[in-house]
Short mmCIF file of C-alpha atoms and ligand atoms in Angstrom, two decimals:
data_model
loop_
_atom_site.label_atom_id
_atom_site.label_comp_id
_atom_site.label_asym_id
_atom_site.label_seq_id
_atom_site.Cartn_x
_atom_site.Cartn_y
_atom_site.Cartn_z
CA UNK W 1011 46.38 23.97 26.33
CA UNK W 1012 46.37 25.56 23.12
CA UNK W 1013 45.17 29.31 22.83
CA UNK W 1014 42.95 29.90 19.88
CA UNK W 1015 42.63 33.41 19.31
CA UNK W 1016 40.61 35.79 16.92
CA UNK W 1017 41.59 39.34 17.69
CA UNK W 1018 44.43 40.86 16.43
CA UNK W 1019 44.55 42.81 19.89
CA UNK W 1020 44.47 39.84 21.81
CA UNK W 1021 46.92 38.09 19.60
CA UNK W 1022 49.39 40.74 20.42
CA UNK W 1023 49.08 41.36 23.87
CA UNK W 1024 49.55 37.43 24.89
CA UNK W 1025 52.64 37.23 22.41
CA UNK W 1026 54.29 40.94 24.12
CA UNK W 1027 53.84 38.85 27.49
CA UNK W 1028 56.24 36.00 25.68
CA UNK W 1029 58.22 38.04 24.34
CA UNK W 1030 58.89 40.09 27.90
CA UNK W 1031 60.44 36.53 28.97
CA UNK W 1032 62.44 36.76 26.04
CA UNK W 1033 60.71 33.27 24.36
CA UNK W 1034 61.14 32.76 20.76
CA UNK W 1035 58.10 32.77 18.20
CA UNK W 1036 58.40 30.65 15.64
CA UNK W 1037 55.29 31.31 12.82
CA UNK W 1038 53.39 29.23 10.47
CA UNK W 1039 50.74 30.53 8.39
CA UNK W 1040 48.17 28.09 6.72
CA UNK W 1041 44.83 28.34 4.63
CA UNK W 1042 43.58 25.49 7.46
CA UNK W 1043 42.87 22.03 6.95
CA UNK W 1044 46.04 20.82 7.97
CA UNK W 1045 47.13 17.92 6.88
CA UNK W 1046 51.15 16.22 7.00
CA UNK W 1047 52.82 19.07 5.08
CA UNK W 1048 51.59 21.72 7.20
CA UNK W 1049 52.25 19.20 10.32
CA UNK W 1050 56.05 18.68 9.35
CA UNK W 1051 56.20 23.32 9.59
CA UNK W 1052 54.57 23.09 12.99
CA UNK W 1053 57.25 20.69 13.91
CA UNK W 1054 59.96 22.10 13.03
CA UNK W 1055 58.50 25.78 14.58
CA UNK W 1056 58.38 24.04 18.03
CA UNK W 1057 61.67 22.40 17.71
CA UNK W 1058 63.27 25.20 16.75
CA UNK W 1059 61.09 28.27 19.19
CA UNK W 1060 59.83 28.57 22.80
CA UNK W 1061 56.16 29.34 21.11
CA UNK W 1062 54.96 27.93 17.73
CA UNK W 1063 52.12 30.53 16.36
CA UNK W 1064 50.19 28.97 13.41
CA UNK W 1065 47.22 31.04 12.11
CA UNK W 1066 44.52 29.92 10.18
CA UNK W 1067 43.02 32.44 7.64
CA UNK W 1068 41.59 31.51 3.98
CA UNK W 1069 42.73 34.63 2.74
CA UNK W 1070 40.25 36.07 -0.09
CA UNK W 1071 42.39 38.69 -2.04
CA UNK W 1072 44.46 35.67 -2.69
CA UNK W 1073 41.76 33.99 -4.79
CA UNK W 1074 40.68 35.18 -8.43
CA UNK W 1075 37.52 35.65 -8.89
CA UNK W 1076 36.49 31.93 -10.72
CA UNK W 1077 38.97 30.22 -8.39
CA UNK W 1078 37.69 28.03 -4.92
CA UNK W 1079 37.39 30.46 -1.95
CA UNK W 1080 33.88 29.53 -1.11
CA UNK W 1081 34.62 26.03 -1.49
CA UNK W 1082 38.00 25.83 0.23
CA UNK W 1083 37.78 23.36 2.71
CA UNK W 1084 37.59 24.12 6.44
CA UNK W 1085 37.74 22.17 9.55
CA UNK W 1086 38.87 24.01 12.65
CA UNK W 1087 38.37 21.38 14.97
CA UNK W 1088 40.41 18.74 13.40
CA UNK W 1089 43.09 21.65 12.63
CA UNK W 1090 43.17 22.36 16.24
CA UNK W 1091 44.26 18.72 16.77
CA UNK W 1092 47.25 18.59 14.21
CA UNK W 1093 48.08 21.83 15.72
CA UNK W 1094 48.84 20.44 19.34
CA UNK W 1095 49.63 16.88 17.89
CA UNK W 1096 52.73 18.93 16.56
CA UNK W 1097 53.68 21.29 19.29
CA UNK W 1098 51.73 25.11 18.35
CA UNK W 1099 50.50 26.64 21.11
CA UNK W 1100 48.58 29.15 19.71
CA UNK W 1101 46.33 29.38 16.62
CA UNK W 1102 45.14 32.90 15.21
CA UNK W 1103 42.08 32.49 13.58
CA UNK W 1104 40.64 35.56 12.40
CA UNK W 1105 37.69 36.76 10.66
CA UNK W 1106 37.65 38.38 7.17
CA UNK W 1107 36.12 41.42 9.05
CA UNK W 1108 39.11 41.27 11.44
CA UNK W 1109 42.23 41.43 8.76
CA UNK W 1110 39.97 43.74 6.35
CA UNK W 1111 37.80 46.12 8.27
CA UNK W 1112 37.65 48.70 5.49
CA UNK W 1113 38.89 48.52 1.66
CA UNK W 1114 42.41 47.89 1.32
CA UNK W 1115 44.66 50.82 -0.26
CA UNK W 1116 48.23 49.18 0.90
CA UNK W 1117 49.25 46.32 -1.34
CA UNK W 1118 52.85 44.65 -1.51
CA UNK W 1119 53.63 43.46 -4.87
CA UNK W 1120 57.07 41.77 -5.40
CA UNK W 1121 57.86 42.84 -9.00
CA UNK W 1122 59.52 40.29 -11.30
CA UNK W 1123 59.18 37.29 -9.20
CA UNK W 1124 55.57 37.37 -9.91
CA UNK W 1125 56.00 37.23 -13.72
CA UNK W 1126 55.86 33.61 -14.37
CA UNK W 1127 54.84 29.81 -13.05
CA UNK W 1128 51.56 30.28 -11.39
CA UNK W 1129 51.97 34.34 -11.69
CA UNK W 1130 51.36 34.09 -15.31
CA UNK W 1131 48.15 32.08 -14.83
CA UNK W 1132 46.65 33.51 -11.09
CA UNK W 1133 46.60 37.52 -11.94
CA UNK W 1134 47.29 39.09 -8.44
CA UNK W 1135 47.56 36.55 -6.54
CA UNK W 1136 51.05 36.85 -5.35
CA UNK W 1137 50.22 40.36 -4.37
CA UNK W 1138 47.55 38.90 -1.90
CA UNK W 1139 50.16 36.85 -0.39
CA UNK W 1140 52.49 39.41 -0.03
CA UNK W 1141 50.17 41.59 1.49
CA UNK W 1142 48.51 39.48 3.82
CA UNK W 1143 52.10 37.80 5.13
CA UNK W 1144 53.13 41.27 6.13
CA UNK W 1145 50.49 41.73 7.40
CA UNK W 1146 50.74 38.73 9.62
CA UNK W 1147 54.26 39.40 10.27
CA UNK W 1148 53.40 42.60 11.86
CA UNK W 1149 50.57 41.14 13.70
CA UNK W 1150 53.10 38.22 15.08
CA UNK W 1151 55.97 39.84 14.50
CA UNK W 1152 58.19 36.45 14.64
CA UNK W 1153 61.87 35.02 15.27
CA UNK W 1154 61.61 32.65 12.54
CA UNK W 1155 58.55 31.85 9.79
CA UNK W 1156 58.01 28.17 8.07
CA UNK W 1157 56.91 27.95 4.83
CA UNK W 1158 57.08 25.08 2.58
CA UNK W 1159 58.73 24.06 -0.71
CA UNK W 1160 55.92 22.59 -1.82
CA UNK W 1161 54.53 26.27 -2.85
CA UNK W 1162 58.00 27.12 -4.53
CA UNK W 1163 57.45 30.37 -5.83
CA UNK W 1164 55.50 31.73 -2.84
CA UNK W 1165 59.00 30.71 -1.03
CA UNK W 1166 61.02 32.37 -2.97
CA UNK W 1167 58.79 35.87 -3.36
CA UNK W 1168 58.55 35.75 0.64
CA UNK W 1169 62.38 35.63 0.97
CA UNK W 1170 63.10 38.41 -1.43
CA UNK W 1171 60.27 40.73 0.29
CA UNK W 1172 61.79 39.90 3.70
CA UNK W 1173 65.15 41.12 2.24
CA UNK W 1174 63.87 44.38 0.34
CA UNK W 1175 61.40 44.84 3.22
CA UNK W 1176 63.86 44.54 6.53
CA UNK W 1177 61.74 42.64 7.99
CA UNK W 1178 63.89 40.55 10.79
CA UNK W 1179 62.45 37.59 10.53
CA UNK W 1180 64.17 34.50 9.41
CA UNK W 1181 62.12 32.44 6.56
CA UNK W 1182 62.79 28.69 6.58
CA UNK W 1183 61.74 26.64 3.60
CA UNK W 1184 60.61 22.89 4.30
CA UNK W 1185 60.85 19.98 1.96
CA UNK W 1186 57.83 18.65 0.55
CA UNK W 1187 55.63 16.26 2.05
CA UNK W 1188 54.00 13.82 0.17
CA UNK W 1189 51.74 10.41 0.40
CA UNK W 1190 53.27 6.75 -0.30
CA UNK W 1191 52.78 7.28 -4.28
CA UNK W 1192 54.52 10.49 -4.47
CA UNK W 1193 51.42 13.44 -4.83
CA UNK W 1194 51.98 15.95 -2.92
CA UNK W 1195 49.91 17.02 0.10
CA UNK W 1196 47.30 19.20 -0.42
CA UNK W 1197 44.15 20.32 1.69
CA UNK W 1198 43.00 20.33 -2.10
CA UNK W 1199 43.47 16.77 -2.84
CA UNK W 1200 40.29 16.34 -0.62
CA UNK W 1201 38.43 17.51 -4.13
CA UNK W 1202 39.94 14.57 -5.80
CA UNK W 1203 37.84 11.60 -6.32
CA UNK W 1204 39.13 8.06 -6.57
CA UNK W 1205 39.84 8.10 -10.24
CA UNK W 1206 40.94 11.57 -9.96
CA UNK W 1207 42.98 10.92 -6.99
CA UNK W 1208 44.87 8.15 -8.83
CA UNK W 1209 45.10 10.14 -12.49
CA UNK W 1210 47.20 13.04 -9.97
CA UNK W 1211 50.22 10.71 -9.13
CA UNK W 1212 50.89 11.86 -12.69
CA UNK W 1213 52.42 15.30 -11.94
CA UNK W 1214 55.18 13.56 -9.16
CA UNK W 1215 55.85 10.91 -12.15
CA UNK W 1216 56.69 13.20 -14.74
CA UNK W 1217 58.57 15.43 -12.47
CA UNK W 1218 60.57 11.81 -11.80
CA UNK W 1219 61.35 11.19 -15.64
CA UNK W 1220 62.08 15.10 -15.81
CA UNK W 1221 64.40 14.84 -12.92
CA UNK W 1222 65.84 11.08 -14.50
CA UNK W 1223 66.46 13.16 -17.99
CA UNK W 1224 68.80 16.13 -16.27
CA UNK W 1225 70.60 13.27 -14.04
CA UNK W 1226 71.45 11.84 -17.51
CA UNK W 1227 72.75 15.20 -18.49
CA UNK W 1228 69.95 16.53 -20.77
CA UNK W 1229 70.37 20.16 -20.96
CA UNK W 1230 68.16 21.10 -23.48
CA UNK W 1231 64.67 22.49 -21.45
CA UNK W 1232 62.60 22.17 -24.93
CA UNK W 1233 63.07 18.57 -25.22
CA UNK W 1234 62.92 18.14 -21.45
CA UNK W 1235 59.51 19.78 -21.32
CA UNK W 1236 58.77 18.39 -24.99
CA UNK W 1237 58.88 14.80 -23.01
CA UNK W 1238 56.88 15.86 -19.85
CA UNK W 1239 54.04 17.66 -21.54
CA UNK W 1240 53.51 14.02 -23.77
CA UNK W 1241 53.99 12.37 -20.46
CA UNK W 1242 51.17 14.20 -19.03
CA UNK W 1243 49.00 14.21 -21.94
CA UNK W 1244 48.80 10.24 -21.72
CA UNK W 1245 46.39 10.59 -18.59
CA UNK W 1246 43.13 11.60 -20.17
CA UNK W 1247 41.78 13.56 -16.47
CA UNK W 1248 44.78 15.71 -16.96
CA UNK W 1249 45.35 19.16 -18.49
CA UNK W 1250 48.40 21.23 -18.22
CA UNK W 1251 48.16 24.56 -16.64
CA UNK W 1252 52.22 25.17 -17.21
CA UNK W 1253 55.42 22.99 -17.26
CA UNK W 1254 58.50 24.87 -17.07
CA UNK W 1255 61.84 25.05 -16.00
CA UNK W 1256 63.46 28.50 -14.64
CA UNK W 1257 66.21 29.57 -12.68
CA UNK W 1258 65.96 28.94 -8.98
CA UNK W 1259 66.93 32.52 -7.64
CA UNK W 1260 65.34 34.90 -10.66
CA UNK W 1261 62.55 32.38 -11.97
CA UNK W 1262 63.21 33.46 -14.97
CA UNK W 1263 62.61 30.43 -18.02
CA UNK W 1264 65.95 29.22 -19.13
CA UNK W 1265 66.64 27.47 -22.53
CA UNK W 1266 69.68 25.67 -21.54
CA UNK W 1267 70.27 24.06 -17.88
CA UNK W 1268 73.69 25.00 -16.74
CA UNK W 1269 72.65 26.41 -13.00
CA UNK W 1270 70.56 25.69 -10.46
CA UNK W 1271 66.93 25.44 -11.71
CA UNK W 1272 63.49 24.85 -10.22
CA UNK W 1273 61.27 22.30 -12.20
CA UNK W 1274 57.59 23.00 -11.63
CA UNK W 1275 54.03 22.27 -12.97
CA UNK W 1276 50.07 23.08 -12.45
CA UNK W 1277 48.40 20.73 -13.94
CA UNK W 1278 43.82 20.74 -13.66
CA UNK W 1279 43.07 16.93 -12.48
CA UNK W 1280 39.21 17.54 -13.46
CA UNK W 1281 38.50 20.63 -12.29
CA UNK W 1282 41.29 20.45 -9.62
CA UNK W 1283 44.54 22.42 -9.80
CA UNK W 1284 47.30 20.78 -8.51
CA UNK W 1285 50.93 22.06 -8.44
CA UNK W 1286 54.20 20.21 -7.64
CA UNK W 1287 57.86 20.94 -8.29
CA UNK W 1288 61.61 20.13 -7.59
CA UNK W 1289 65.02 22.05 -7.45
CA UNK W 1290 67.96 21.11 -9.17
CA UNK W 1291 71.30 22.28 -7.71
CA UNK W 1292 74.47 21.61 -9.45
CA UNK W 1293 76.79 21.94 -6.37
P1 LIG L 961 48.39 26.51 2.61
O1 LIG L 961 47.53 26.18 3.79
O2 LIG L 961 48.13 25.67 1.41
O3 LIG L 961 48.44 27.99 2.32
O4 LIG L 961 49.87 26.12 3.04
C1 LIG L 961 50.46 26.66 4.20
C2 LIG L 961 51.93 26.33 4.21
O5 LIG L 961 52.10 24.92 4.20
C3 LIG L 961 52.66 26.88 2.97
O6 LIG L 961 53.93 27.37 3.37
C4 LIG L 961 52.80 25.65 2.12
O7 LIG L 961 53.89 25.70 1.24
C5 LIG L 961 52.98 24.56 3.16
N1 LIG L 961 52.64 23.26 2.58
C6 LIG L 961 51.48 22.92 1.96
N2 LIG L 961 51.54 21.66 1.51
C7 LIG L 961 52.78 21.20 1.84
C8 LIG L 961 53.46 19.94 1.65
N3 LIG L 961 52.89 18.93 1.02
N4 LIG L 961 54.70 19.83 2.14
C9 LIG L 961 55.31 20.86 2.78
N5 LIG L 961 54.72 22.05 2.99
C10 LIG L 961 53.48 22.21 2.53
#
């Protein structure tokens, strides 16, 4: 039977019990509406743990002000069933109230990292994931934590806090999940409609050619992104948020590809933003 839990209190008394019997905790924390990509974390958490803790928590100092927390979708009784489909025994579920009783003073902000890709465009939204995943990691206090690829930059910022911060907790990126014509899953696909929904296999295409173009031995990012950004501009429901290319470890935009890079892209299908990426390694 899977425990769903709302209290922070309660959350940590059942996990000190676990933890007595020296099980493992393996964490996975989610905005909800779970579809394959959060499915394939939960997986791999249970595999790899004694007790797979994913929490469910639409976090709102993560959102902008004109961005889709109201909206976000929600469905905790068809999350509860990918949950145990996949092997979690217990979901935290807290209220707003519960992980912000009173105004916030403490915020973690992972400098540099947060500069470009979807820092440039979401002002402090990187410091509301930072804040609210050490949060949860001292609420859970895990073995190991799941996070996927698909949300490259959020990978990469976790890892480095984990490493300035001490925190001994292992962070394992997952590969991205996607459906049969290559978008990426998304609980915010579910805003897509059919034309929509078709006009988004766009961004997985272009990243395709992009990927095709640097196989080929194209090192020159202008032309690269020169060739994606007229790619993407030949689907009239699409406009480009960012294209770039920047090293994989620093993130920092690179002229010339020599090491390994990561390739990513937001792009607004309608009023949708969608983001997808790959990383190129050269050994
Ligand atoms: P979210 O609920 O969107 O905050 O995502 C929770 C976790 O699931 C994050 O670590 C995401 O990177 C991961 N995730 C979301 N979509 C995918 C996907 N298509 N494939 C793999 N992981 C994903």
């Amino acid at each position: 039977m899977i425990k769903i839990i709302e209290k922070i209190d309660e959350l940590r008394k059942t996990l000190k019990e676990y933890r007595k019997n020296n099980k493992t905790i393996g964490f996975v924390p989610t905005m909800g509406y779970l579809h394959e990509g959060h499915a394939s974390l939960i997986k791999r958490s249970s595999n790899e743990n004694d007790i797979t803790v994913v929490s469910i928590f639409v976090n709102p100092i993560q959102f902008g002000p004109n961005e889709d927390l109201d909206k976000y979708p929600r469905d905790l009784e068809r999350d509860k069933k990918v949950a145990v489909e996949n092997g979690a025994n217990i979901i935290f579920h807290p209220k707003v109230s519960e992980m912000y009783p009173e105004k916030l003073y403490t915020f973690v902000n992972v400098e540099n990292l947060d500069k470009e890709l979807c820092g440039a465009k979401r002002e402090g939204h990187f410091q509301g994931v930072a804040t609210v995943v050490t949060k949860l990691f001292n609420i859970v206090n895990p073995d190991r934590a799941y996070f996927g690829k698909k949300d490259a930059q959020q990978l990469a910022i976790i890892k480095k806090m984990v490493k300035d911060l001490n925190f001994d907790i292992e962070i394992i990126g997952c590969e991205i999940v996607r459906e049969e014509d290559g978008l990426a899953k998304s609980s915010r696909n579910s805003y897509l409609n059919q034309e929509e929904r078709e006009a988004a296999t766009i961004l997985k295409k272009t990243l395709d050619k992009i990927r095709e173009m640097i196989d080929n031995k194209e090192t020159n990012v202008k032309k690269i992104i020169d060739m994606a950004v007229e790619n993407i501009e030949k689907e009239p429901l699409a406009k480009i948020d960012y294209v770039e290319i920047v090293d994989l470890y620093t993130l920092e935009k690179v002229e010339e590809i020599k090491n390994d890079i990561l390739v990513a892209m937001a792009v607004y299908i309608g009023k949708t933003r969608l983001i997808d990426n790959f990383d190129y390694k050269f050994n």
